[in-house]
Protein backbone atom coordinates (compact mmCIF):
# COMPACT_ATOMS: atom_id res chain seq x y z
CA UNK A 1 0.00 0.00 0.00
CA UNK A 2 2.82 2.38 0.77
CA UNK A 3 4.05 2.21 -2.83
CA UNK A 4 0.57 2.51 -4.35
CA UNK A 5 -0.49 5.76 -2.60
CA UNK A 6 2.17 7.97 -4.27
CA UNK A 7 1.49 6.35 -7.67
CA UNK A 8 -2.24 6.95 -7.38
CA UNK A 9 -1.76 10.47 -6.10
CA UNK A 10 0.52 11.27 -9.04
CA UNK A 11 -1.90 9.79 -11.58
CA UNK A 12 -4.89 11.57 -10.06
CA UNK A 13 -3.13 14.96 -10.11
CA UNK A 14 -1.35 14.79 -13.46
CA UNK A 15 -2.74 11.91 -15.48
CA UNK A 16 -6.46 12.45 -15.21
CA UNK A 17 -9.31 10.04 -14.60
CA UNK A 18 -8.55 7.68 -17.52
CA UNK A 19 -4.89 7.29 -16.57
CA UNK A 20 -5.83 6.61 -12.95
CA UNK A 21 -8.35 3.97 -13.97
CA UNK A 22 -5.82 2.34 -16.29
CA UNK A 23 -3.29 2.15 -13.44
CA UNK A 24 -5.88 0.67 -11.08
CA UNK A 25 -7.02 -1.91 -13.63
CA UNK A 26 -3.42 -2.94 -14.24
CA UNK A 27 -2.58 -3.19 -10.54
CA UNK A 28 -5.76 -5.13 -9.79
CA UNK A 29 -5.18 -7.55 -12.66
CA UNK A 30 -1.57 -8.22 -11.68
CA UNK A 31 -2.56 -8.67 -8.05
CA UNK A 32 -5.44 -11.07 -8.77
CA UNK A 33 -3.43 -13.21 -11.20
CA UNK A 34 -0.27 -13.24 -9.09
CA UNK A 35 -2.02 -13.89 -5.80
CA UNK A 36 -4.23 -16.59 -7.32
CA UNK A 37 -1.15 -18.45 -8.58
CA UNK A 38 0.57 -18.20 -5.19
CA UNK A 39 -2.55 -19.35 -3.34
CA UNK A 40 -3.12 -22.32 -5.65
CA UNK A 41 0.48 -23.46 -5.19
CA UNK A 42 0.23 -22.97 -1.41
CA UNK A 43 -3.09 -24.89 -1.30
CA UNK A 44 -1.59 -27.85 -3.13
CA UNK A 45 1.66 -27.72 -1.15
CA UNK A 46 -0.02 -27.28 2.23
CA UNK A 47 0.45 -30.92 3.36
CA UNK A 48 4.21 -30.65 2.79
CA UNK A 49 4.39 -27.18 4.29
CA UNK A 50 2.51 -28.39 7.37
CA UNK A 51 5.05 -31.16 7.95
CA UNK A 52 7.84 -28.57 7.89
CA UNK A 53 6.06 -26.23 10.29
CA UNK A 54 4.76 -28.83 12.75
CA UNK A 55 6.94 -31.95 12.57
CA UNK A 56 5.75 -33.46 15.87
CA UNK A 57 2.00 -33.34 15.26
CA UNK A 58 -0.15 -36.44 15.36
CA UNK A 59 -2.05 -37.46 12.21
CA UNK A 60 -5.26 -35.86 13.53
CA UNK A 61 -3.51 -32.59 14.43
CA UNK A 62 -1.76 -32.62 11.07
CA UNK A 63 -5.06 -32.99 9.16
CA UNK A 64 -6.60 -30.21 11.22
CA UNK A 65 -3.62 -27.92 10.57
CA UNK A 66 -3.84 -28.52 6.82
CA UNK A 67 -7.60 -27.93 6.77
CA UNK A 68 -7.49 -24.74 8.83
CA UNK A 69 -4.51 -23.42 6.86
CA UNK A 70 -6.29 -24.02 3.57
CA UNK A 71 -9.34 -22.08 4.76
CA UNK A 72 -7.20 -19.21 5.97
CA UNK A 73 -5.26 -19.02 2.69
CA UNK A 74 -8.02 -16.84 1.27
CA UNK A 75 -7.43 -14.14 3.89
CA UNK A 76 -4.23 -12.76 2.28
CA UNK A 77 -6.13 -12.38 -0.99
CA UNK A 78 -8.79 -10.21 0.65
CA UNK A 79 -6.17 -8.31 2.65
CA UNK A 80 -4.35 -7.47 -0.57
CA UNK A 81 -7.56 -6.24 -2.20
CA UNK A 82 -8.30 -4.18 0.88
CA UNK A 83 -4.92 -2.49 0.80
CA UNK A 84 -5.20 -1.79 -2.91
CA UNK A 85 -8.65 -0.22 -2.61
CA UNK A 86 -7.74 1.30 0.76
CA UNK A 87 -5.02 3.23 -1.06
CA UNK A 88 -7.69 4.75 -3.28
CA UNK A 89 -9.68 5.77 -0.22
CA UNK A 90 -6.64 7.32 1.41
CA UNK A 91 -5.71 9.29 -1.70
CA UNK A 92 -9.35 10.41 -1.85
CA UNK A 93 -9.07 11.45 1.82
CA UNK A 94 -11.68 8.95 3.01
CA UNK A 95 -9.88 7.91 6.17
CA UNK A 96 -12.94 6.81 8.15
CA UNK A 97 -13.65 3.96 5.73
CA UNK A 98 -10.08 2.71 6.03
CA UNK A 99 -10.24 2.79 9.84
CA UNK A 100 -13.71 1.22 10.02
CA UNK A 101 -12.61 -1.76 7.97
CA UNK A 102 -10.23 -2.74 10.78
CA UNK A 103 -13.21 -2.94 13.15
CA UNK A 104 -15.12 -5.17 10.72
CA UNK A 105 -12.17 -7.56 10.51
CA UNK A 106 -12.18 -7.97 14.28
CA UNK A 107 -15.98 -8.28 14.30
CA UNK A 108 -15.71 -11.18 11.83
CA UNK A 109 -13.21 -12.95 14.07
CA UNK A 110 -15.42 -12.43 17.11
CA UNK A 111 -18.40 -13.74 15.15
CA UNK A 112 -16.42 -16.88 14.38
CA UNK A 113 -15.45 -17.30 18.02
CA UNK A 114 -18.97 -16.80 19.36
CA UNK A 115 -21.07 -18.58 16.72
CA UNK A 116 -18.85 -20.98 14.76
CA UNK A 117 -16.29 -22.19 17.30
CA UNK A 118 -18.82 -24.02 19.51
CA UNK A 119 -20.05 -26.02 16.51
CA UNK A 120 -17.01 -26.35 14.23
CA UNK A 121 -14.06 -25.96 16.63
CA UNK A 122 -10.89 -24.47 15.14
CA UNK A 123 -12.48 -24.59 11.70
CA UNK A 124 -15.03 -22.10 13.07
CA UNK A 125 -12.19 -19.80 14.09
CA UNK A 126 -10.73 -20.04 10.60
CA UNK A 127 -14.14 -19.22 9.12
CA UNK A 128 -14.34 -16.20 11.42
CA UNK A 129 -10.98 -14.97 10.14
CA UNK A 130 -12.17 -15.49 6.57
CA UNK A 131 -15.43 -13.62 7.22
CA UNK A 132 -13.48 -10.81 8.86
CA UNK A 133 -11.13 -10.50 5.90
CA UNK A 134 -14.07 -10.44 3.46
CA UNK A 135 -15.72 -7.68 5.49
CA UNK A 136 -12.34 -5.92 5.75
CA UNK A 137 -12.01 -5.82 1.95
CA UNK A 138 -15.69 -5.42 1.22
CA UNK A 139 -16.00 -2.05 2.93
CA UNK A 140 -13.04 -0.70 0.98
CA UNK A 141 -14.33 -1.96 -2.35
CA UNK A 142 -17.79 -0.47 -1.80
PDB file of C-alpha atoms in Angstrom, residues 36-125:
ATOM      1  CA  UNK A  36      -4.226 -16.590  -7.318  1.00  0.00           C
ATOM      2  CA  UNK A  37      -1.154 -18.446  -8.582  1.00  0.00           C
ATOM      3  CA  UNK A  38       0.569 -18.205  -5.191  1.00  0.00           C
ATOM      4  CA  UNK A  39      -2.553 -19.352  -3.340  1.00  0.00           C
ATOM      5  CA  UNK A  40      -3.118 -22.321  -5.650  1.00  0.00           C
ATOM      6  CA  UNK A  41       0.477 -23.462  -5.187  1.00  0.00           C
ATOM      7  CA  UNK A  42       0.228 -22.975  -1.410  1.00  0.00           C
ATOM      8  CA  UNK A  43      -3.091 -24.887  -1.296  1.00  0.00           C
ATOM      9  CA  UNK A  44      -1.588 -27.852  -3.130  1.00  0.00           C
ATOM     10  CA  UNK A  45       1.662 -27.719  -1.152  1.00  0.00           C
ATOM     11  CA  UNK A  46      -0.016 -27.280   2.232  1.00  0.00           C
ATOM     12  CA  UNK A  47       0.451 -30.920   3.358  1.00  0.00           C
ATOM     13  CA  UNK A  48       4.213 -30.651   2.791  1.00  0.00           C
ATOM     14  CA  UNK A  49       4.389 -27.176   4.294  1.00  0.00           C
ATOM     15  CA  UNK A  50       2.506 -28.390   7.374  1.00  0.00           C
ATOM     16  CA  UNK A  51       5.054 -31.158   7.948  1.00  0.00           C
ATOM     17  CA  UNK A  52       7.836 -28.570   7.887  1.00  0.00           C
ATOM     18  CA  UNK A  53       6.063 -26.227  10.295  1.00  0.00           C
ATOM     19  CA  UNK A  54       4.756 -28.827  12.755  1.00  0.00           C
ATOM     20  CA  UNK A  55       6.940 -31.951  12.571  1.00  0.00           C
ATOM     21  CA  UNK A  56       5.752 -33.464  15.870  1.00  0.00           C
ATOM     22  CA  UNK A  57       1.996 -33.344  15.260  1.00  0.00           C
ATOM     23  CA  UNK A  58      -0.151 -36.437  15.358  1.00  0.00           C
ATOM     24  CA  UNK A  59      -2.053 -37.457  12.210  1.00  0.00           C
ATOM     25  CA  UNK A  60      -5.261 -35.857  13.529  1.00  0.00           C
ATOM     26  CA  UNK A  61      -3.508 -32.594  14.425  1.00  0.00           C
ATOM     27  CA  UNK A  62      -1.758 -32.624  11.067  1.00  0.00           C
ATOM     28  CA  UNK A  63      -5.059 -32.989   9.162  1.00  0.00           C
ATOM     29  CA  UNK A  64      -6.601 -30.214  11.220  1.00  0.00           C
ATOM     30  CA  UNK A  65      -3.621 -27.925  10.570  1.00  0.00           C
ATOM     31  CA  UNK A  66      -3.836 -28.524   6.815  1.00  0.00           C
ATOM     32  CA  UNK A  67      -7.603 -27.928   6.771  1.00  0.00           C
ATOM     33  CA  UNK A  68      -7.486 -24.738   8.827  1.00  0.00           C
ATOM     34  CA  UNK A  69      -4.514 -23.419   6.861  1.00  0.00           C
ATOM     35  CA  UNK A  70      -6.287 -24.017   3.570  1.00  0.00           C
ATOM     36  CA  UNK A  71      -9.345 -22.083   4.763  1.00  0.00           C
ATOM     37  CA  UNK A  72      -7.201 -19.206   5.971  1.00  0.00           C
ATOM     38  CA  UNK A  73      -5.261 -19.022   2.693  1.00  0.00           C
ATOM     39  CA  UNK A  74      -8.023 -16.837   1.270  1.00  0.00           C
ATOM     40  CA  UNK A  75      -7.433 -14.139   3.886  1.00  0.00           C
ATOM     41  CA  UNK A  76      -4.233 -12.757   2.280  1.00  0.00           C
ATOM     42  CA  UNK A  77      -6.131 -12.384  -0.990  1.00  0.00           C
ATOM     43  CA  UNK A  78      -8.787 -10.211   0.649  1.00  0.00           C
ATOM     44  CA  UNK A  79      -6.166  -8.307   2.646  1.00  0.00           C
ATOM     45  CA  UNK A  80      -4.354  -7.466  -0.574  1.00  0.00           C
ATOM     46  CA  UNK A  81      -7.555  -6.240  -2.196  1.00  0.00           C
ATOM     47  CA  UNK A  82      -8.304  -4.180   0.881  1.00  0.00           C
ATOM     48  CA  UNK A  83      -4.923  -2.492   0.802  1.00  0.00           C
ATOM     49  CA  UNK A  84      -5.200  -1.793  -2.908  1.00  0.00           C
ATOM     50  CA  UNK A  85      -8.645  -0.220  -2.608  1.00  0.00           C
ATOM     51  CA  UNK A  86      -7.742   1.304   0.755  1.00  0.00           C
ATOM     52  CA  UNK A  87      -5.017   3.232  -1.062  1.00  0.00           C
ATOM     53  CA  UNK A  88      -7.691   4.751  -3.280  1.00  0.00           C
ATOM     54  CA  UNK A  89      -9.679   5.775  -0.224  1.00  0.00           C
ATOM     55  CA  UNK A  90      -6.635   7.324   1.406  1.00  0.00           C
ATOM     56  CA  UNK A  91      -5.708   9.293  -1.696  1.00  0.00           C
ATOM     57  CA  UNK A  92      -9.353  10.412  -1.855  1.00  0.00           C
ATOM     58  CA  UNK A  93      -9.065  11.455   1.821  1.00  0.00           C
ATOM     59  CA  UNK A  94     -11.676   8.951   3.011  1.00  0.00           C
ATOM     60  CA  UNK A  95      -9.876   7.913   6.175  1.00  0.00           C
ATOM     61  CA  UNK A  96     -12.937   6.808   8.146  1.00  0.00           C
ATOM     62  CA  UNK A  97     -13.653   3.960   5.734  1.00  0.00           C
ATOM     63  CA  UNK A  98     -10.077   2.714   6.027  1.00  0.00           C
ATOM     64  CA  UNK A  99     -10.243   2.787   9.840  1.00  0.00           C
ATOM     65  CA  UNK A 100     -13.714   1.223  10.020  1.00  0.00           C
ATOM     66  CA  UNK A 101     -12.612  -1.757   7.970  1.00  0.00           C
ATOM     67  CA  UNK A 102     -10.234  -2.744  10.782  1.00  0.00           C
ATOM     68  CA  UNK A 103     -13.207  -2.942  13.148  1.00  0.00           C
ATOM     69  CA  UNK A 104     -15.120  -5.168  10.720  1.00  0.00           C
ATOM     70  CA  UNK A 105     -12.169  -7.555  10.514  1.00  0.00           C
ATOM     71  CA  UNK A 106     -12.178  -7.968  14.282  1.00  0.00           C
ATOM     72  CA  UNK A 107     -15.980  -8.284  14.296  1.00  0.00           C
ATOM     73  CA  UNK A 108     -15.709 -11.184  11.830  1.00  0.00           C
ATOM     74  CA  UNK A 109     -13.207 -12.948  14.066  1.00  0.00           C
ATOM     75  CA  UNK A 110     -15.418 -12.425  17.110  1.00  0.00           C
ATOM     76  CA  UNK A 111     -18.404 -13.736  15.147  1.00  0.00           C
ATOM     77  CA  UNK A 112     -16.425 -16.885  14.378  1.00  0.00           C
ATOM     78  CA  UNK A 113     -15.445 -17.298  18.024  1.00  0.00           C
ATOM     79  CA  UNK A 114     -18.970 -16.800  19.357  1.00  0.00           C
ATOM     80  CA  UNK A 115     -21.069 -18.578  16.720  1.00  0.00           C
ATOM     81  CA  UNK A 116     -18.851 -20.976  14.758  1.00  0.00           C
ATOM     82  CA  UNK A 117     -16.292 -22.187  17.296  1.00  0.00           C
ATOM     83  CA  UNK A 118     -18.816 -24.022  19.514  1.00  0.00           C
ATOM     84  CA  UNK A 119     -20.052 -26.015  16.514  1.00  0.00           C
ATOM     85  CA  UNK A 120     -17.014 -26.347  14.235  1.00  0.00           C
ATOM     86  CA  UNK A 121     -14.057 -25.962  16.629  1.00  0.00           C
ATOM     87  CA  UNK A 122     -10.890 -24.471  15.142  1.00  0.00           C
ATOM     88  CA  UNK A 123     -12.485 -24.585  11.695  1.00  0.00           C
ATOM     89  CA  UNK A 124     -15.032 -22.100  13.069  1.00  0.00           C
ATOM     90  CA  UNK A 125     -12.189 -19.802  14.089  1.00  0.00           C
TER      91      UNK A 125
END
